[in-house]
């Protein structure tokens, strides 16, 4: 099954026409803002294609929400007006925190990338043996009274 989310009514009408033409009965077309869709979505997808509007800081808004939509072995295909660079996570591209760029290239003025969730290994002192978690942390660890010490290893 395929779910397509499109805000534009004209583009959505074209998607519906193509769905009918191709008899694509497994395609689900949703006319909605992507951020609103993600806020209410509880489904996970093995593969997500993301082609956001350029020059509107969409990646910073949508990547954190997409993390919840991918299983640990899922993949995210992203198009952008610039190359995504993991080395820039703390500087000009902090929205890449928690993501690993597997492949990238450029066609014309479009940069395209294949991403997956980064594997973050955590050691929780005094509670659990060393375990690996596929997780994302946006923001800072907060220390509460009685909370074990959490150290990022990788």
Short mmCIF file of N, CA and C in Angstrom, two decimals:
data_model
loop_
_atom_site.label_atom_id
_atom_site.label_comp_id
_atom_site.label_asym_id
_atom_site.label_seq_id
_atom_site.Cartn_x
_atom_site.Cartn_y
_atom_site.Cartn_z
N UNK A 1 0.84 -1.18 0.00
CA UNK A 1 0.00 0.00 0.00
C UNK A 1 0.88 1.24 0.00
N UNK A 2 0.37 2.27 -0.58
CA UNK A 2 1.08 3.55 -0.69
C UNK A 2 0.17 4.65 -0.17
N UNK A 3 0.72 5.53 0.64
CA UNK A 3 0.00 6.71 1.10
C UNK A 3 0.70 7.93 0.54
N UNK A 4 -0.03 8.78 -0.17
CA UNK A 4 0.53 10.01 -0.73
C UNK A 4 -0.14 11.19 -0.04
N UNK A 5 0.68 12.10 0.47
CA UNK A 5 0.16 13.28 1.17
C UNK A 5 0.53 14.50 0.34
N UNK A 6 -0.45 15.28 -0.01
CA UNK A 6 -0.24 16.47 -0.85
C UNK A 6 -1.19 17.56 -0.41
N UNK A 7 -0.66 18.75 -0.21
CA UNK A 7 -1.48 19.88 0.23
C UNK A 7 -2.22 20.56 -0.93
N UNK A 8 -1.57 20.67 -2.06
CA UNK A 8 -2.13 21.38 -3.21
C UNK A 8 -3.32 20.63 -3.80
N UNK A 9 -4.42 21.33 -3.98
CA UNK A 9 -5.61 20.69 -4.56
C UNK A 9 -5.38 20.31 -6.02
N UNK A 10 -4.62 21.12 -6.77
CA UNK A 10 -4.33 20.79 -8.16
C UNK A 10 -3.47 19.53 -8.26
N UNK A 11 -2.42 19.46 -7.46
CA UNK A 11 -1.55 18.28 -7.47
C UNK A 11 -2.31 17.05 -6.98
N UNK A 12 -3.16 17.23 -6.01
CA UNK A 12 -3.96 16.12 -5.47
C UNK A 12 -4.92 15.60 -6.54
N UNK A 13 -5.52 16.49 -7.31
CA UNK A 13 -6.42 16.08 -8.40
C UNK A 13 -5.64 15.28 -9.44
N UNK A 14 -4.42 15.69 -9.74
CA UNK A 14 -3.58 14.95 -10.70
C UNK A 14 -3.24 13.56 -10.15
N UNK A 15 -2.96 13.47 -8.86
CA UNK A 15 -2.68 12.17 -8.24
C UNK A 15 -3.90 11.24 -8.35
N UNK A 16 -5.09 11.79 -8.09
CA UNK A 16 -6.32 10.99 -8.19
C UNK A 16 -6.53 10.52 -9.63
N UNK A 17 -6.27 11.40 -10.60
CA UNK A 17 -6.43 11.02 -12.01
C UNK A 17 -5.47 9.90 -12.38
N UNK A 18 -4.23 10.01 -11.92
CA UNK A 18 -3.24 8.95 -12.20
C UNK A 18 -3.60 7.65 -11.49
N UNK A 19 -4.13 7.77 -10.29
CA UNK A 19 -4.55 6.57 -9.55
C UNK A 19 -5.62 5.83 -10.34
N UNK A 20 -6.59 6.57 -10.86
CA UNK A 20 -7.67 5.97 -11.66
C UNK A 20 -7.11 5.37 -12.95
N UNK A 21 -6.27 6.13 -13.65
CA UNK A 21 -5.68 5.69 -14.92
C UNK A 21 -4.89 4.39 -14.74
N UNK A 22 -4.17 4.29 -13.64
CA UNK A 22 -3.33 3.12 -13.38
C UNK A 22 -4.04 2.01 -12.61
N UNK A 23 -5.29 2.27 -12.23
CA UNK A 23 -6.05 1.33 -11.42
C UNK A 23 -5.27 0.95 -10.16
N UNK A 24 -4.69 1.96 -9.54
CA UNK A 24 -3.84 1.77 -8.36
C UNK A 24 -4.72 1.74 -7.11
N UNK A 25 -5.38 0.63 -6.90
CA UNK A 25 -6.34 0.51 -5.80
C UNK A 25 -5.69 0.55 -4.43
N UNK A 26 -4.40 0.24 -4.35
CA UNK A 26 -3.71 0.24 -3.05
C UNK A 26 -3.17 1.62 -2.68
N UNK A 27 -3.36 2.61 -3.54
CA UNK A 27 -2.88 3.96 -3.26
C UNK A 27 -3.90 4.74 -2.45
N UNK A 28 -3.45 5.34 -1.39
CA UNK A 28 -4.29 6.18 -0.54
C UNK A 28 -3.79 7.62 -0.69
N UNK A 29 -4.63 8.51 -1.16
CA UNK A 29 -4.25 9.90 -1.39
C UNK A 29 -4.91 10.77 -0.33
N UNK A 30 -4.08 11.53 0.37
CA UNK A 30 -4.56 12.40 1.45
C UNK A 30 -4.24 13.84 1.09
N UNK A 31 -5.28 14.68 1.00
CA UNK A 31 -5.05 16.09 0.75
C UNK A 31 -4.98 16.79 2.11
N UNK A 32 -3.75 17.10 2.53
CA UNK A 32 -3.54 17.67 3.85
C UNK A 32 -2.12 18.22 3.93
N UNK A 33 -1.92 19.16 4.80
CA UNK A 33 -0.59 19.66 5.10
C UNK A 33 0.22 18.51 5.70
N UNK A 34 1.46 18.35 5.26
CA UNK A 34 2.29 17.22 5.72
C UNK A 34 2.51 17.25 7.23
N UNK A 35 2.74 18.42 7.81
CA UNK A 35 2.96 18.51 9.25
C UNK A 35 1.71 18.11 10.03
N UNK A 36 0.54 18.49 9.54
CA UNK A 36 -0.71 18.08 10.19
C UNK A 36 -0.90 16.57 10.08
N UNK A 37 -0.60 16.03 8.91
CA UNK A 37 -0.71 14.59 8.71
C UNK A 37 0.20 13.84 9.68
N UNK A 38 1.45 14.28 9.78
CA UNK A 38 2.41 13.61 10.66
C UNK A 38 2.02 13.73 12.13
N UNK A 39 1.42 14.84 12.51
CA UNK A 39 1.02 15.03 13.90
C UNK A 39 -0.04 14.02 14.34
N UNK A 40 -0.85 13.54 13.41
CA UNK A 40 -1.91 12.60 13.77
C UNK A 40 -1.63 11.17 13.29
N UNK A 41 -0.54 10.98 12.56
CA UNK A 41 -0.22 9.66 12.02
C UNK A 41 0.37 8.75 13.09
N UNK A 42 -0.07 7.50 13.11
CA UNK A 42 0.51 6.52 14.03
C UNK A 42 1.09 5.32 13.28
N UNK A 43 1.03 5.35 11.97
CA UNK A 43 1.50 4.24 11.15
C UNK A 43 2.99 4.39 10.85
N UNK A 44 3.69 3.26 10.72
CA UNK A 44 5.08 3.28 10.29
C UNK A 44 5.15 2.82 8.83
N UNK A 45 6.14 3.34 8.11
CA UNK A 45 6.33 3.04 6.69
C UNK A 45 7.76 2.57 6.47
N UNK A 46 7.96 1.55 5.67
CA UNK A 46 9.30 1.06 5.36
C UNK A 46 10.09 2.06 4.52
N UNK A 47 9.39 2.78 3.66
CA UNK A 47 10.05 3.72 2.76
C UNK A 47 9.21 4.99 2.67
N UNK A 48 9.87 6.13 2.85
CA UNK A 48 9.19 7.42 2.75
C UNK A 48 9.92 8.25 1.72
N UNK A 49 9.17 8.84 0.80
CA UNK A 49 9.72 9.77 -0.19
C UNK A 49 9.34 11.18 0.25
N UNK A 50 10.32 12.05 0.36
CA UNK A 50 10.07 13.42 0.81
C UNK A 50 10.64 14.40 -0.21
N UNK A 51 9.75 15.18 -0.80
CA UNK A 51 10.14 16.21 -1.77
C UNK A 51 9.47 17.50 -1.32
N UNK A 52 10.04 18.14 -0.28
CA UNK A 52 9.40 19.34 0.29
C UNK A 52 9.63 20.58 -0.55
N UNK A 53 8.84 21.62 -0.33
CA UNK A 53 9.10 22.90 -1.01
C UNK A 53 10.49 23.40 -0.61
N UNK A 54 11.21 23.95 -1.56
CA UNK A 54 12.56 24.43 -1.29
C UNK A 54 12.55 25.83 -0.67
N UNK A 55 13.62 26.14 0.02
CA UNK A 55 13.86 27.45 0.62
C UNK A 55 12.79 27.86 1.63
N UNK A 56 12.23 26.89 2.33
CA UNK A 56 11.21 27.19 3.34
C UNK A 56 11.49 26.49 4.67
N UNK A 57 12.71 25.98 4.85
CA UNK A 57 13.15 25.32 6.09
C UNK A 57 12.26 24.13 6.46
N UNK A 58 11.73 23.41 5.48
CA UNK A 58 10.85 22.29 5.75
C UNK A 58 11.57 21.11 6.38
N UNK A 59 12.81 20.87 6.00
CA UNK A 59 13.51 19.72 6.56
C UNK A 59 13.65 19.83 8.07
N UNK A 60 13.93 21.02 8.56
CA UNK A 60 14.06 21.23 10.00
C UNK A 60 12.73 20.95 10.71
N UNK A 61 11.63 21.18 10.04
CA UNK A 61 10.31 20.95 10.65
C UNK A 61 9.86 19.50 10.55
N UNK A 62 10.15 18.86 9.43
CA UNK A 62 9.55 17.56 9.16
C UNK A 62 10.43 16.37 9.57
N UNK A 63 11.75 16.48 9.49
CA UNK A 63 12.60 15.33 9.82
C UNK A 63 12.38 14.81 11.23
N UNK A 64 12.28 15.67 12.24
CA UNK A 64 12.01 15.13 13.59
C UNK A 64 10.72 14.33 13.67
N UNK A 65 9.69 14.76 12.96
CA UNK A 65 8.41 14.04 12.99
C UNK A 65 8.46 12.74 12.19
N UNK A 66 9.25 12.71 11.13
CA UNK A 66 9.34 11.51 10.30
C UNK A 66 10.03 10.36 11.03
N UNK A 67 10.86 10.67 12.00
CA UNK A 67 11.57 9.62 12.73
C UNK A 67 10.59 8.62 13.35
N UNK A 68 9.46 9.08 13.82
CA UNK A 68 8.47 8.19 14.44
C UNK A 68 7.74 7.34 13.40
N UNK A 69 7.85 7.68 12.13
CA UNK A 69 7.14 6.96 11.07
C UNK A 69 7.96 5.85 10.44
N UNK A 70 9.23 5.74 10.81
CA UNK A 70 10.11 4.73 10.23
C UNK A 70 10.48 3.68 11.26
N UNK A 71 10.42 2.41 10.88
CA UNK A 71 10.98 1.39 11.78
C UNK A 71 12.51 1.47 11.71
N UNK A 72 13.20 0.74 12.55
CA UNK A 72 14.66 0.80 12.62
C UNK A 72 15.32 0.49 11.27
N UNK A 73 14.71 -0.38 10.47
CA UNK A 73 15.30 -0.73 9.18
C UNK A 73 14.67 0.03 8.01
N UNK A 74 13.87 1.04 8.29
CA UNK A 74 13.23 1.83 7.25
C UNK A 74 14.20 2.80 6.59
N UNK A 75 13.77 3.37 5.47
CA UNK A 75 14.60 4.31 4.73
C UNK A 75 13.79 5.55 4.36
N UNK A 76 14.49 6.67 4.24
CA UNK A 76 13.88 7.94 3.88
C UNK A 76 14.62 8.50 2.68
N UNK A 77 13.91 8.71 1.57
CA UNK A 77 14.47 9.36 0.39
C UNK A 77 14.09 10.83 0.48
N UNK A 78 15.09 11.71 0.40
CA UNK A 78 14.86 13.15 0.57
C UNK A 78 15.47 13.92 -0.59
N UNK A 79 14.69 14.84 -1.16
CA UNK A 79 15.22 15.78 -2.13
C UNK A 79 15.33 17.14 -1.45
N UNK A 80 16.37 17.88 -1.82
CA UNK A 80 16.59 19.19 -1.21
C UNK A 80 17.35 20.08 -2.20
N UNK A 81 17.39 21.35 -1.88
CA UNK A 81 18.11 22.32 -2.71
C UNK A 81 19.58 22.41 -2.32
N UNK A 82 19.99 21.61 -1.33
CA UNK A 82 21.38 21.59 -0.87
C UNK A 82 21.72 20.16 -0.43
N UNK A 83 23.02 19.89 -0.35
CA UNK A 83 23.46 18.56 0.08
C UNK A 83 23.31 18.44 1.59
N UNK A 84 22.82 17.30 2.03
CA UNK A 84 22.73 17.03 3.46
C UNK A 84 24.08 16.48 3.91
N UNK A 85 24.63 17.05 4.96
CA UNK A 85 25.97 16.71 5.41
C UNK A 85 25.95 16.43 6.90
N UNK A 86 26.18 15.16 7.26
CA UNK A 86 26.16 14.77 8.67
C UNK A 86 27.16 15.56 9.50
N UNK A 87 28.25 16.01 8.89
CA UNK A 87 29.26 16.77 9.62
C UNK A 87 28.74 18.14 10.06
N UNK A 88 27.63 18.57 9.46
CA UNK A 88 27.05 19.88 9.79
C UNK A 88 25.92 19.79 10.81
N UNK A 89 25.72 18.63 11.45
CA UNK A 89 24.61 18.43 12.38
C UNK A 89 24.55 19.48 13.47
N UNK A 90 25.68 19.86 14.00
CA UNK A 90 25.67 20.83 15.09
C UNK A 90 25.73 22.26 14.63
N UNK A 91 25.95 22.48 13.34
CA UNK A 91 26.11 23.84 12.82
C UNK A 91 24.92 24.24 11.97
N UNK A 92 25.08 24.16 10.66
CA UNK A 92 24.04 24.65 9.76
C UNK A 92 22.92 23.64 9.50
N UNK A 93 23.11 22.37 9.89
CA UNK A 93 22.09 21.36 9.64
C UNK A 93 21.80 20.55 10.90
N UNK A 94 21.40 21.19 11.99
CA UNK A 94 21.13 20.45 13.23
C UNK A 94 19.96 19.48 13.09
N UNK A 95 19.11 19.68 12.11
CA UNK A 95 17.95 18.80 11.89
C UNK A 95 18.38 17.39 11.47
N UNK A 96 19.65 17.19 11.12
CA UNK A 96 20.13 15.86 10.75
C UNK A 96 20.50 15.01 11.96
N UNK A 97 20.42 15.57 13.15
CA UNK A 97 20.73 14.80 14.35
C UNK A 97 19.81 13.58 14.40
N UNK A 98 20.40 12.42 14.59
CA UNK A 98 19.61 11.20 14.65
C UNK A 98 19.44 10.51 13.31
N UNK A 99 19.98 11.09 12.23
CA UNK A 99 19.86 10.51 10.90
C UNK A 99 21.24 10.18 10.36
N UNK A 100 21.31 9.14 9.55
CA UNK A 100 22.54 8.78 8.86
C UNK A 100 22.29 8.86 7.36
N UNK A 101 23.16 9.59 6.65
CA UNK A 101 23.05 9.69 5.19
C UNK A 101 23.76 8.48 4.60
N UNK A 102 23.01 7.61 3.93
CA UNK A 102 23.57 6.40 3.34
C UNK A 102 24.15 6.66 1.95
N UNK A 103 23.42 7.41 1.15
CA UNK A 103 23.83 7.74 -0.22
C UNK A 103 23.32 9.13 -0.54
N UNK A 104 24.02 9.79 -1.46
CA UNK A 104 23.56 11.08 -1.94
C UNK A 104 24.17 11.37 -3.30
N UNK A 105 23.47 12.18 -4.07
CA UNK A 105 23.97 12.60 -5.36
C UNK A 105 23.21 13.86 -5.78
N UNK A 106 23.43 14.28 -7.01
CA UNK A 106 22.80 15.50 -7.51
C UNK A 106 22.39 15.30 -8.96
N UNK A 107 21.20 15.79 -9.30
CA UNK A 107 20.71 15.79 -10.67
C UNK A 107 20.25 17.21 -10.98
N UNK A 108 20.95 17.90 -11.83
CA UNK A 108 20.61 19.30 -12.09
C UNK A 108 20.83 20.11 -10.83
N UNK A 109 19.78 20.81 -10.39
CA UNK A 109 19.86 21.62 -9.17
C UNK A 109 19.32 20.89 -7.94
N UNK A 110 18.97 19.62 -8.10
CA UNK A 110 18.35 18.87 -7.01
C UNK A 110 19.35 17.90 -6.38
N UNK A 111 19.49 17.98 -5.08
CA UNK A 111 20.30 17.02 -4.33
C UNK A 111 19.34 15.95 -3.80
N UNK A 112 19.71 14.69 -3.98
CA UNK A 112 18.86 13.63 -3.46
C UNK A 112 19.68 12.71 -2.56
N UNK A 113 18.98 12.18 -1.54
CA UNK A 113 19.65 11.47 -0.45
C UNK A 113 18.82 10.27 -0.01
N UNK A 114 19.52 9.26 0.50
CA UNK A 114 18.88 8.14 1.14
C UNK A 114 19.36 8.13 2.59
N UNK A 115 18.41 8.23 3.53
CA UNK A 115 18.73 8.31 4.94
C UNK A 115 18.13 7.14 5.70
N UNK A 116 18.69 6.89 6.86
CA UNK A 116 18.09 5.95 7.81
C UNK A 116 18.28 6.54 9.20
N UNK A 117 17.55 6.01 10.15
CA UNK A 117 17.73 6.44 11.53
C UNK A 117 19.11 6.01 11.99
N UNK A 118 19.80 6.90 12.67
CA UNK A 118 21.13 6.57 13.19
C UNK A 118 20.97 5.65 14.39
N UNK A 119 21.86 4.72 14.50
CA UNK A 119 21.86 3.82 15.65
C UNK A 119 22.66 4.50 16.74
N UNK A 120 22.01 4.77 17.84
CA UNK A 120 22.65 5.43 18.97
C UNK A 120 22.79 4.41 20.08
N UNK A 121 24.00 4.21 20.53
CA UNK A 121 24.22 3.25 21.61
C UNK A 121 24.28 4.00 22.92
N UNK A 122 23.48 3.56 23.87
CA UNK A 122 23.43 4.21 25.18
C UNK A 122 23.87 3.23 26.25
N UNK A 123 24.60 3.71 27.21
CA UNK A 123 24.91 2.91 28.39
C UNK A 123 24.20 3.58 29.55
N UNK A 124 23.35 2.83 30.22
CA UNK A 124 22.61 3.36 31.35
C UNK A 124 23.23 2.74 32.60
N UNK A 125 23.97 3.55 33.33
CA UNK A 125 24.73 3.06 34.47
C UNK A 125 23.81 2.58 35.58
N UNK A 126 24.12 1.39 36.08
CA UNK A 126 23.44 0.89 37.26
C UNK A 126 22.04 0.37 37.03
N UNK A 127 21.55 0.33 35.79
CA UNK A 127 20.17 -0.13 35.57
C UNK A 127 20.12 -1.34 34.65
N UNK A 128 20.65 -1.18 33.46
CA UNK A 128 20.54 -2.22 32.45
C UNK A 128 21.91 -2.55 31.90
N UNK A 129 22.09 -3.75 31.35
CA UNK A 129 23.34 -4.02 30.64
C UNK A 129 23.39 -3.13 29.40
N UNK A 130 24.56 -3.03 28.80
CA UNK A 130 24.70 -2.21 27.59
C UNK A 130 23.69 -2.69 26.54
N UNK A 131 22.96 -1.76 25.96
CA UNK A 131 21.99 -2.09 24.93
C UNK A 131 22.08 -1.05 23.84
N UNK A 132 21.72 -1.44 22.61
CA UNK A 132 21.65 -0.51 21.51
C UNK A 132 20.20 -0.18 21.26
N UNK A 133 19.91 1.07 21.01
CA UNK A 133 18.56 1.53 20.76
C UNK A 133 18.53 2.29 19.45
N UNK A 134 17.52 2.08 18.64
CA UNK A 134 17.28 2.94 17.49
C UNK A 134 16.34 4.00 17.99
N UNK A 135 16.88 5.15 18.27
CA UNK A 135 16.08 6.20 18.87
C UNK A 135 16.62 7.55 18.44
N UNK A 136 15.84 8.54 18.65
CA UNK A 136 16.25 9.91 18.36
C UNK A 136 16.06 10.74 19.61
N UNK A 137 16.95 11.65 19.83
CA UNK A 137 16.79 12.58 20.93
C UNK A 137 16.94 13.98 20.38
N UNK A 138 15.91 14.75 20.44
CA UNK A 138 15.95 16.14 20.01
C UNK A 138 15.81 16.99 21.24
N UNK A 139 16.78 17.82 21.50
CA UNK A 139 16.79 18.58 22.72
C UNK A 139 17.88 18.04 23.61
N UNK A 140 17.79 18.28 24.88
CA UNK A 140 18.84 17.90 25.81
C UNK A 140 18.32 16.86 26.78
N UNK A 141 19.27 16.02 27.27
CA UNK A 141 18.90 15.12 28.35
C UNK A 141 18.60 15.95 29.57
N UNK A 142 17.56 15.62 30.27
CA UNK A 142 17.23 16.32 31.50
C UNK A 142 17.51 15.37 32.66
N UNK A 143 18.18 15.87 33.67
CA UNK A 143 18.51 15.04 34.82
C UNK A 143 17.46 15.24 35.89
N UNK A 144 16.86 14.15 36.32
CA UNK A 144 15.87 14.18 37.38
C UNK A 144 16.44 13.46 38.58
N UNK A 145 15.98 13.77 39.74
CA UNK A 145 16.44 13.10 40.96
C UNK A 145 16.19 11.60 40.83
N UNK A 146 17.22 10.81 41.05
CA UNK A 146 17.07 9.36 41.00
C UNK A 146 17.20 8.78 39.61
N UNK A 147 17.40 9.61 38.57
CA UNK A 147 17.54 9.11 37.22
C UNK A 147 18.96 8.62 36.99
N UNK A 148 19.13 7.45 36.38
CA UNK A 148 20.48 6.93 36.15
C UNK A 148 21.27 7.83 35.20
N UNK A 149 22.58 7.70 35.28
CA UNK A 149 23.48 8.46 34.40
C UNK A 149 23.40 7.88 32.99
N UNK A 150 23.15 8.70 31.97
CA UNK A 150 23.03 8.24 30.60
C UNK A 150 24.20 8.83 29.81
N UNK A 151 24.95 7.97 29.14
CA UNK A 151 26.12 8.41 28.39
C UNK A 151 25.96 7.98 26.95
N UNK A 152 26.14 8.90 26.01
CA UNK A 152 26.09 8.57 24.58
C UNK A 152 27.45 8.01 24.20
N UNK A 153 27.48 6.78 23.66
CA UNK A 153 28.73 6.14 23.30
C UNK A 153 29.07 6.29 21.84
N UNK A 154 28.06 6.34 20.96
CA UNK A 154 28.35 6.41 19.52
C UNK A 154 27.36 7.33 18.87
#
